[in-house]
Coordinates of C-alpha atoms in Angstrom, one line a residue:
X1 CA 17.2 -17.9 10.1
X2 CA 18.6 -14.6 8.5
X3 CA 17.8 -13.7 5.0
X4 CA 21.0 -11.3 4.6
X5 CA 22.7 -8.5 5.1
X6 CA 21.5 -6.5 2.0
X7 CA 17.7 -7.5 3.4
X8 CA 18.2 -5.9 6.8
X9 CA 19.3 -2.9 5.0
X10 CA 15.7 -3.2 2.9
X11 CA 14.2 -3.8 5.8
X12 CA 15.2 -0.6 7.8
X13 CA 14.9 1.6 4.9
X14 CA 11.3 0.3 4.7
X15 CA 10.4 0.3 8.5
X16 CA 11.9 3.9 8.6
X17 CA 9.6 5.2 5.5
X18 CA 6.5 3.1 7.2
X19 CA 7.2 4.6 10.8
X20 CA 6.7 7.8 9.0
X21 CA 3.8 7.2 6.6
X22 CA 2.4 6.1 10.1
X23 CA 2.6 9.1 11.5
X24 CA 1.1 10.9 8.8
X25 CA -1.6 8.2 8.5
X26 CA -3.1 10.1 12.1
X27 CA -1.9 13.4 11.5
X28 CA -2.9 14.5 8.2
X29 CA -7.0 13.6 8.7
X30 CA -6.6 15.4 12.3
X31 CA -5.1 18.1 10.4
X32 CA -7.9 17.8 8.2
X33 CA -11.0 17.9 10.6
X34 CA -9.3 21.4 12.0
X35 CA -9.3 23.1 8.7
X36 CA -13.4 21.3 7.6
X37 CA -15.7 18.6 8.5
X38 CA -17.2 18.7 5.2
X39 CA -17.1 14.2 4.4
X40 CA -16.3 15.4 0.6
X41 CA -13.1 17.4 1.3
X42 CA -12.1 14.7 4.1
X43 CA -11.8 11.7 1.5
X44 CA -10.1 14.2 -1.2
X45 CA -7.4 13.5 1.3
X46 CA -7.1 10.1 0.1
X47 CA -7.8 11.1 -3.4
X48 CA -4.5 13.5 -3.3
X49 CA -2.8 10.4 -1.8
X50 CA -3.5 7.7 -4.4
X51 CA -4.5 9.7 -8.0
X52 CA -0.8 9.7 -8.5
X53 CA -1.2 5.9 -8.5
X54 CA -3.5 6.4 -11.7
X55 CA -1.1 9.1 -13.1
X56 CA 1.9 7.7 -12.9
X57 CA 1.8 4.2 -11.5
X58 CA 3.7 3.1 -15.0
X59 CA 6.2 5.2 -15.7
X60 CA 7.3 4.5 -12.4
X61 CA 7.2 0.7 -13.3
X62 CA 8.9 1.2 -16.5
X63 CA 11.6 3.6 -14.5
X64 CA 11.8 0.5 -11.8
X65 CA 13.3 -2.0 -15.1
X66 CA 15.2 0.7 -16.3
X67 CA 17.9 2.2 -13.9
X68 CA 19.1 1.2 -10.7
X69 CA 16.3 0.7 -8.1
X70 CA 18.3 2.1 -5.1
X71 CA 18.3 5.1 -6.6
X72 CA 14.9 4.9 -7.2
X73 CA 13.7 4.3 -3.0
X74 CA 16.6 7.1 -2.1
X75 CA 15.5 9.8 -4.4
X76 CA 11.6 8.6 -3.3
X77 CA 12.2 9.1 0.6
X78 CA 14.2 12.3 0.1
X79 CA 11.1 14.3 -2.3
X80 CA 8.7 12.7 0.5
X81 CA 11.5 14.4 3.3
X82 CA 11.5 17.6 1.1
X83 CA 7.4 17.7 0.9
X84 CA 6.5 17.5 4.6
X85 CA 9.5 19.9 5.7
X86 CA 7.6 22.6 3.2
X87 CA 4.4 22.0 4.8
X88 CA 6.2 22.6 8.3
X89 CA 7.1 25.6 6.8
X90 CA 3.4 26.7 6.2
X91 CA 2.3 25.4 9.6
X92 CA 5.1 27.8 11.1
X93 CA 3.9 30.7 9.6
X94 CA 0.4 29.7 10.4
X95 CA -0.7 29.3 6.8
X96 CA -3.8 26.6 7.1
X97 CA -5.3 26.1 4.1
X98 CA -6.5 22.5 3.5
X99 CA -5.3 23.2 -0.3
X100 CA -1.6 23.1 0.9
X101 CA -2.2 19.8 2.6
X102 CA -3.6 18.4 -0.3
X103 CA -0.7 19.6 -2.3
X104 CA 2.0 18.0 0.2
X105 CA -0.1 14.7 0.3
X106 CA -0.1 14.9 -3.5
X107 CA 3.5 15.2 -3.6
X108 CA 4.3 12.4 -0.9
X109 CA 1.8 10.0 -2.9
X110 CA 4.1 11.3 -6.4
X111 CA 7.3 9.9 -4.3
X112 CA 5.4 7.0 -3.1
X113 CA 4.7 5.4 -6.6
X114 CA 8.3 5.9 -7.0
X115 CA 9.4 3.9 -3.4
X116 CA 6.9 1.3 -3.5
X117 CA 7.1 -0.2 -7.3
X118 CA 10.9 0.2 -6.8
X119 CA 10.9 -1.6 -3.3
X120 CA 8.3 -4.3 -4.5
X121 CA 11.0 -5.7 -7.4
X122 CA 13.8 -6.1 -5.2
X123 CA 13.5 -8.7 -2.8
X124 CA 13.5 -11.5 -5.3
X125 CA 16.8 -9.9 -6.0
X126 CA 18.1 -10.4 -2.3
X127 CA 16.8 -13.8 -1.6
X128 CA 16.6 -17.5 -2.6
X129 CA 12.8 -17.9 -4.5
X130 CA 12.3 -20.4 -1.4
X131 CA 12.3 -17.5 0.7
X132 CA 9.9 -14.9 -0.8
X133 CA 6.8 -15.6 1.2
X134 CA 9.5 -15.5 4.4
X135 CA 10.9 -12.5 3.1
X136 CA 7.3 -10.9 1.9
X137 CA 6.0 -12.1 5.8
X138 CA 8.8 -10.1 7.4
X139 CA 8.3 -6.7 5.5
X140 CA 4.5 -6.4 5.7
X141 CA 4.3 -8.1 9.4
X142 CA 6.5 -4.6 9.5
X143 CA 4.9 -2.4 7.7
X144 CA 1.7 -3.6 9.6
X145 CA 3.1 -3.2 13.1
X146 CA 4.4 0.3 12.2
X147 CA 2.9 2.1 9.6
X148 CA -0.7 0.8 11.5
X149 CA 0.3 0.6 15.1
X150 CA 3.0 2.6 16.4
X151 CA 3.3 4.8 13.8
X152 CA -0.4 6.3 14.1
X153 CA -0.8 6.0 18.1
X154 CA 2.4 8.3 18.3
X155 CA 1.2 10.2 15.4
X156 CA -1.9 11.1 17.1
X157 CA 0.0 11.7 20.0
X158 CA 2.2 14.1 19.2
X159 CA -0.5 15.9 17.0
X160 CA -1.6 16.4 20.3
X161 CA 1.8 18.3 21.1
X162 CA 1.7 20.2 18.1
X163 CA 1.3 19.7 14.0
X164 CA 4.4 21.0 13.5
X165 CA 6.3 18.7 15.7
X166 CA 4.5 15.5 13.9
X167 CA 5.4 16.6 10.7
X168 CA 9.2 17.5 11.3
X169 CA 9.3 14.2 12.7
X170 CA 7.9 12.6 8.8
X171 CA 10.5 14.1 7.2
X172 CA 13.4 12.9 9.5
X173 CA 12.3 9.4 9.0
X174 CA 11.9 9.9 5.8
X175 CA 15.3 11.0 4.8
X176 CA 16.5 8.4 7.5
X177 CA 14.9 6.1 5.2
X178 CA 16.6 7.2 2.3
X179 CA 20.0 6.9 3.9
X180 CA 19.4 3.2 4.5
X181 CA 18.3 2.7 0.9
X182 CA 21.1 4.2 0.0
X183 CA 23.4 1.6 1.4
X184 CA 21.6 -1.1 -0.4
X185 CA 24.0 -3.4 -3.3
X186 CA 23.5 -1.5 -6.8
X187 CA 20.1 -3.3 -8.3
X188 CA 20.5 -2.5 -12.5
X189 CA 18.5 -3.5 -15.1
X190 CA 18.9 -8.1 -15.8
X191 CA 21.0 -8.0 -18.4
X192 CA 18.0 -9.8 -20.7
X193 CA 16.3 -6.5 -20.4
X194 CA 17.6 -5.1 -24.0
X195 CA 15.7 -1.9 -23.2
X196 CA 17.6 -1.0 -20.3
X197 CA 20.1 1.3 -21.9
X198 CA 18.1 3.0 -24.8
X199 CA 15.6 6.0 -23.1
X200 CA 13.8 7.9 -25.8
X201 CA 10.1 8.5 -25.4
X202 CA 9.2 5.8 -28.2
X203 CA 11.5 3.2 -26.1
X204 CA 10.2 4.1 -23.1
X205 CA 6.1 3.8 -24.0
X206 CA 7.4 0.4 -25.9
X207 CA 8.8 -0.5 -23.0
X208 CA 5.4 0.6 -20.6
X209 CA 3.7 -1.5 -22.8
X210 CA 5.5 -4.7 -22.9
X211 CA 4.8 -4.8 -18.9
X212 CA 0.9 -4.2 -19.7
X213 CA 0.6 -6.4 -21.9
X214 CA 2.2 -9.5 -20.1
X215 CA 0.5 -8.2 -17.0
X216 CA -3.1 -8.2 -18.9
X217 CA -3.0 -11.6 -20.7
X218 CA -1.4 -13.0 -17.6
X219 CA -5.0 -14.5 -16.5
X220 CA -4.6 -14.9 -13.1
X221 CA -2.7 -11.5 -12.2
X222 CA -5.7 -10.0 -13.7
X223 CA -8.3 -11.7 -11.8
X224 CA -5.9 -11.2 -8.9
X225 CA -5.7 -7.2 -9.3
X226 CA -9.3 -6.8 -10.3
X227 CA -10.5 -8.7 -6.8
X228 CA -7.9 -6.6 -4.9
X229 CA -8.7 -3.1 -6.4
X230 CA -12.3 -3.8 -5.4
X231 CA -11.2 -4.5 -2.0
X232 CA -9.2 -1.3 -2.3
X233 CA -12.4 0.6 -4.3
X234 CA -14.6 0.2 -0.8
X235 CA -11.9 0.5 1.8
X236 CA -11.2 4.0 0.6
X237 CA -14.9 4.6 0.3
X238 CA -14.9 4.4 3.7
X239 CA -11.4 5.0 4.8
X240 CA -12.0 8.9 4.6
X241 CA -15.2 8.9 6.4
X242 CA -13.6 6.7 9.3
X243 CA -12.0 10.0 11.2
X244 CA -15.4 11.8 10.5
X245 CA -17.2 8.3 12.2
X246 CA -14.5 7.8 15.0
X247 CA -14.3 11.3 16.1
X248 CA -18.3 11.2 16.1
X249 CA -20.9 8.9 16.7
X250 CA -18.2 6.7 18.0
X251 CA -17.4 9.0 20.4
X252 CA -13.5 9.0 20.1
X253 CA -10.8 11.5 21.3
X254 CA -8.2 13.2 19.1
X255 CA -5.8 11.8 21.6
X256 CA -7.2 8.5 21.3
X257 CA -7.8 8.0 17.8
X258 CA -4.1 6.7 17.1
X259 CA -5.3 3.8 19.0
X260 CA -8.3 3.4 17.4
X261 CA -6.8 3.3 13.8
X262 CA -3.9 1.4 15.6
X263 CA -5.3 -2.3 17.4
X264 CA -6.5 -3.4 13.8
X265 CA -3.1 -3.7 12.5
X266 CA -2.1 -5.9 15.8
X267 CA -4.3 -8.4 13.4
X268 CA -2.0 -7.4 10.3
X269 CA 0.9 -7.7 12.0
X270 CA -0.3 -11.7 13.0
X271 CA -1.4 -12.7 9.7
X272 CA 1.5 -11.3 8.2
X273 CA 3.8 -13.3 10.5
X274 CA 1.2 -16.6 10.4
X275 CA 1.0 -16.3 6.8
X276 CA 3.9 -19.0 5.9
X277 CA 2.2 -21.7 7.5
X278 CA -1.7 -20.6 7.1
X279 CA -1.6 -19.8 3.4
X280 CA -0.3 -23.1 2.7
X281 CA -2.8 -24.7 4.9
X282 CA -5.7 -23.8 3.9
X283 CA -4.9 -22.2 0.3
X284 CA -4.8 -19.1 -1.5
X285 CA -8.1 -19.3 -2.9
X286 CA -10.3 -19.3 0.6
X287 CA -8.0 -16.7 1.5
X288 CA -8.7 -14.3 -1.5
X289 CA -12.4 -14.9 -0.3
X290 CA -11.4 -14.1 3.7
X291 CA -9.6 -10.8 2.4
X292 CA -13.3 -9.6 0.7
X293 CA -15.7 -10.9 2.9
X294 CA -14.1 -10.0 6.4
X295 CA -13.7 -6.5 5.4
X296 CA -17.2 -6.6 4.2
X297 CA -19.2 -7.8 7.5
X298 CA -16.5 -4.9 9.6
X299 CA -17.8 -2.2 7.5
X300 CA -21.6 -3.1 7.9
X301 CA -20.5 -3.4 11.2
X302 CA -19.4 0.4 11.4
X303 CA -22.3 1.1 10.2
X304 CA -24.5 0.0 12.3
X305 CA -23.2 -0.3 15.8
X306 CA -22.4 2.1 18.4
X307 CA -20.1 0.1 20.3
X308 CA -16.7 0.7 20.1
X309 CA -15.4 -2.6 21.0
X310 CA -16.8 -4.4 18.7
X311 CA -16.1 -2.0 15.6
X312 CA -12.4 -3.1 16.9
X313 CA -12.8 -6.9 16.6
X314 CA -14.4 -6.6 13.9
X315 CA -11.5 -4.4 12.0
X316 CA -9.2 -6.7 14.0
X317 CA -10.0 -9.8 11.7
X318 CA -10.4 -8.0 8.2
X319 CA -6.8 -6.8 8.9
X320 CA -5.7 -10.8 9.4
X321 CA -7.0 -11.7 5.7
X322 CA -5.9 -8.5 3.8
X323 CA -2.6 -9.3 5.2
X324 CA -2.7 -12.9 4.4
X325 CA -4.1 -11.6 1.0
X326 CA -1.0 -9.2 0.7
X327 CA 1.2 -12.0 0.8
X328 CA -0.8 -14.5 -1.4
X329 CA -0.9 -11.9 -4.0
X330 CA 3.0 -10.4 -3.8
X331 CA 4.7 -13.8 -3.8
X332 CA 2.8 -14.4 -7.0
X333 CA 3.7 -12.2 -8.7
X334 CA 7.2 -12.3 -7.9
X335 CA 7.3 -15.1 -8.5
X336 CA 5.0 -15.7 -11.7
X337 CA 6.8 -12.4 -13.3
X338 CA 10.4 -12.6 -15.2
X339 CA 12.7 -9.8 -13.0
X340 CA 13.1 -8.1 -16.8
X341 CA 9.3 -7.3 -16.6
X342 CA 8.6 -7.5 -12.8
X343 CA 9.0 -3.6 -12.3
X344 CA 6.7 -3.2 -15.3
X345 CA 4.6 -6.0 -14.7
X346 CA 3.9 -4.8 -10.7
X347 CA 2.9 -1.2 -12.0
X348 CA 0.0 -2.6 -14.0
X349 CA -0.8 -4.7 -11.5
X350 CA -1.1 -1.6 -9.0
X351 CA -2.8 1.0 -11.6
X352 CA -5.7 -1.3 -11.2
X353 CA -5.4 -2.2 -7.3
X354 CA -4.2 1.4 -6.4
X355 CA -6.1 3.2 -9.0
X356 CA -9.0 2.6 -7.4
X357 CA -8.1 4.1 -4.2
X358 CA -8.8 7.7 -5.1
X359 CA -12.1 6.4 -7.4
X360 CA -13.5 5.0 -4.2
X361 CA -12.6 7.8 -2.1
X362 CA -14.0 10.3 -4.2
X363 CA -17.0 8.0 -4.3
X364 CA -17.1 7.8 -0.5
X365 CA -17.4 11.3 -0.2
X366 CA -20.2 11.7 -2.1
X367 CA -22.1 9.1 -0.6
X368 CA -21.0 10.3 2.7
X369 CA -22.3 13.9 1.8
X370 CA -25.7 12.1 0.7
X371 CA -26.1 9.6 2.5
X372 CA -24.5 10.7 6.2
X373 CA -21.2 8.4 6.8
X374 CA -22.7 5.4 8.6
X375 CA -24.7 4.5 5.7
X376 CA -22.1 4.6 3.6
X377 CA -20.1 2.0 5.6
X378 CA -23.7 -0.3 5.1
X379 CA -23.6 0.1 1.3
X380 CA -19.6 -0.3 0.7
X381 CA -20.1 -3.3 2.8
X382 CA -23.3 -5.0 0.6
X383 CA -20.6 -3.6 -2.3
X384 CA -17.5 -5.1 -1.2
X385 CA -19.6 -8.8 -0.7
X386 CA -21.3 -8.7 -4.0
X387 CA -17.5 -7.4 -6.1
X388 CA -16.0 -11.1 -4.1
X389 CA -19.0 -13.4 -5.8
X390 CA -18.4 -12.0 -9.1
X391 CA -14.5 -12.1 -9.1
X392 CA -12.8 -14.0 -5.9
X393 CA -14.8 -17.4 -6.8
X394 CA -12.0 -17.7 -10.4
X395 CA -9.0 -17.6 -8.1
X396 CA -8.5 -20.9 -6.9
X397 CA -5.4 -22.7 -4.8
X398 CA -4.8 -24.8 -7.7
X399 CA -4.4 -21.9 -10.4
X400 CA -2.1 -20.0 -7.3
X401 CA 0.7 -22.7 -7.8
X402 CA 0.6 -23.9 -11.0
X403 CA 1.2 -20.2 -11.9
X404 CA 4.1 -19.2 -9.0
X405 CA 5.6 -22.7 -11.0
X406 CA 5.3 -21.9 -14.2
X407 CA 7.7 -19.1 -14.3
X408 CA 11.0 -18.1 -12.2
X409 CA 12.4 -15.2 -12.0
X410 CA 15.7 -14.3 -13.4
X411 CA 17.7 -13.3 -10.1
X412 CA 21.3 -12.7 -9.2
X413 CA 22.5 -15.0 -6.7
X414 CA 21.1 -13.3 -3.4
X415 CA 23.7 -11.1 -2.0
X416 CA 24.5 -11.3 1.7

């Protein structure tokens, strides 16, 4: 059954911009490991990538309830097209310096805040509330099968051919992606949103903090986002240190780590596209608990094996919960959050789960500088298990749908 015209054109815009953030997800840590091996400069990677989710995670909510959210995923893509094409510049005239790939990263993670709060609001804006978790399914089992699949494996590939060819590829697709946003129906502010038109600083901070503050006494959000940026707080404490592990003791290729980072996300891709019929079936609570635990025993399992096929299995099935996790946790809020607050009301929701991102990668470096990286991927593990008993066991099935009843948001009709 199709969910609309104006959703396929969401859907390309966001398959174009995850086909490139896939490629970049491989290239920039190969990148990296040319320029240091150092496990503290590795993970600032990801800290250049997400501290713009602590910086300006809310103003981009705020922006997201304010003006037109097209223009909000076209401008995005286009800065992100803009970024990468200067760094092809530097790689051209062979200036490798890992602070200029820190800076472009920085900028791309700037934009992303931008894209992703923007892009987050608007499908309860293109489709019946009956179809959300459909919808939701469709664009993460996406996002998974590109942005972790075919996106890295050709990333890594054509690193392999040369940096600069990955990287003018990025930007194409990024500016691809912005020309499909840009063909998206006109998305202003609800007209109950009586901030929409006024934009002086005081306005604009009232406005931020309207969207905190029904984001923070919403109970269950907050449990929701303080289980997920734990999940989030180890996954970059390790994510950084993963190249550094692969490329190591694992023993794998350049050539072949696209792959490697790649056959998890077959397992996103499924429990992105089983999540319709699983979630319902066995709840959203002992799937909050799946998305912590999972992840937990893989890392451990990094840790302390040496064989490659079972690292993979092992990240294979912590990629099924996150996903079904991803889906539990989207559809409630877009459904649980008025679309006059939902921009706002995301963006505190993601300071905490992203803002942890460049907190545990910075963390993960450290520990990975003491401690050597496989004992890192022990402790994050213990971490990770210990963070799910003291905050997954208060979200239950029950709460899940008495709050995704209790409020609806206030959409258009959905536009074909």
């Amino acid at each position: 059954m199709t969910l609309g015209r104006s959703f396929t054109k969401l859907w390309w815009s966001q398959g174009l911009s995850n086909l490139s953030d896939g490629l970049v997800l491989a290239a920039v840590p190969l990148l990296a490991v040319t320029m240091t091996r150092d496990p503290l400069l590795i993970s600032g990677m990801t800290v250049a990538q997400f501290l713009p989710w602590l910086l300006f995670t809310l103003p981009s909510g705020a922006l997201a309830d304010r003006i037109d959210r097209r223009l909000i995923m076209v401008w995005g893509n286009v800065i992100r097209a803009v970024g990468f094409g200067l760094l092809v510049l530097t790689l051209v005239a062979d200036l490798r310096h890992i602070t200029i790939l820190y800076l472009a990263v920085f900028l791309a993670g700037t934009a992303e805040t931008l894209v992703d709060n923007a892009a987050l609001t608007v499908p309860p804006r293109l489709v019946k509330r009956s179809d959300l978790e459909r919808a939701n399914g469709r664009l993460f089992a996406t996002q998974s099968a590109i942005n972790n699949f075919v996106g890295p494996t050709a990333g890594a590939a054509l690193f392999a051919i040369s940096a600069i060819l990955v990287f003018t590829s990025s930007a194409g697709l990024f500016a691809l992606a912005a020309l499909a946003a840009f063909t998206l129906p006109r998305m202003l502010p609800t007209a109950s949103d009586t901030s929409g038109a006024k934009h002086t600083p005081g306005e604009v901070v009232r406005s931020i903090k309207e969207g905190w503050s029904y984001f923070w006494n919403h109970r269950l959000l907050r449990r929701v986002a303080f289980i997920s940026g734990s999940i989030n707080l180890f996954s970059s404490a390790t994510g950084g240190l993963l190249v550094l592990l692969a490329t190591g003791p694992l023993g794998v290729s350049d050539s072949w780590y696209g792959i490697f980072i790649a056959v998890p996300a077959v397992g996103a891709v499924i429990g992105s596209l089983i999540a319709a019929r699983v979630v319902p079936a066995i709840g959203g609570g002992p799937v909050t608990w799946l998305a912590a635990l999972v992840p937990a025993a893989s890392y451990v399992v990094l840790g302390l094996s040496g064989n490659v096929f079972l690292v993979e299995v092992f990240m294979f099935f912590a990629a099924i919960a996150t996903a079904l996790n991803q889906i539990v946790v989207s559809t409630l809020r877009q459904a649980a959050v008025p679309d006059e607050l939902l921009g706002r009301a995301t963006a505190g929701y993601r300071l905490i789960v992203l803002g942890a991102v460049p907190v545990g990668a910075f963390l993960g470096g450290g520990l990975g500088r003491w401690l050597g990286p496989r004992s890192t991927f022990v402790v994050c593990g213990i971490g990770l298990a210990l963070a799910a008993l003291v905050f997954a066991s208060r979200v239950t099935t029950r709460a899940l749908r008495e709050a995704e009843q209790t409020v609806h948001p206030t959409a258009a009709e959905p536009i074909a």
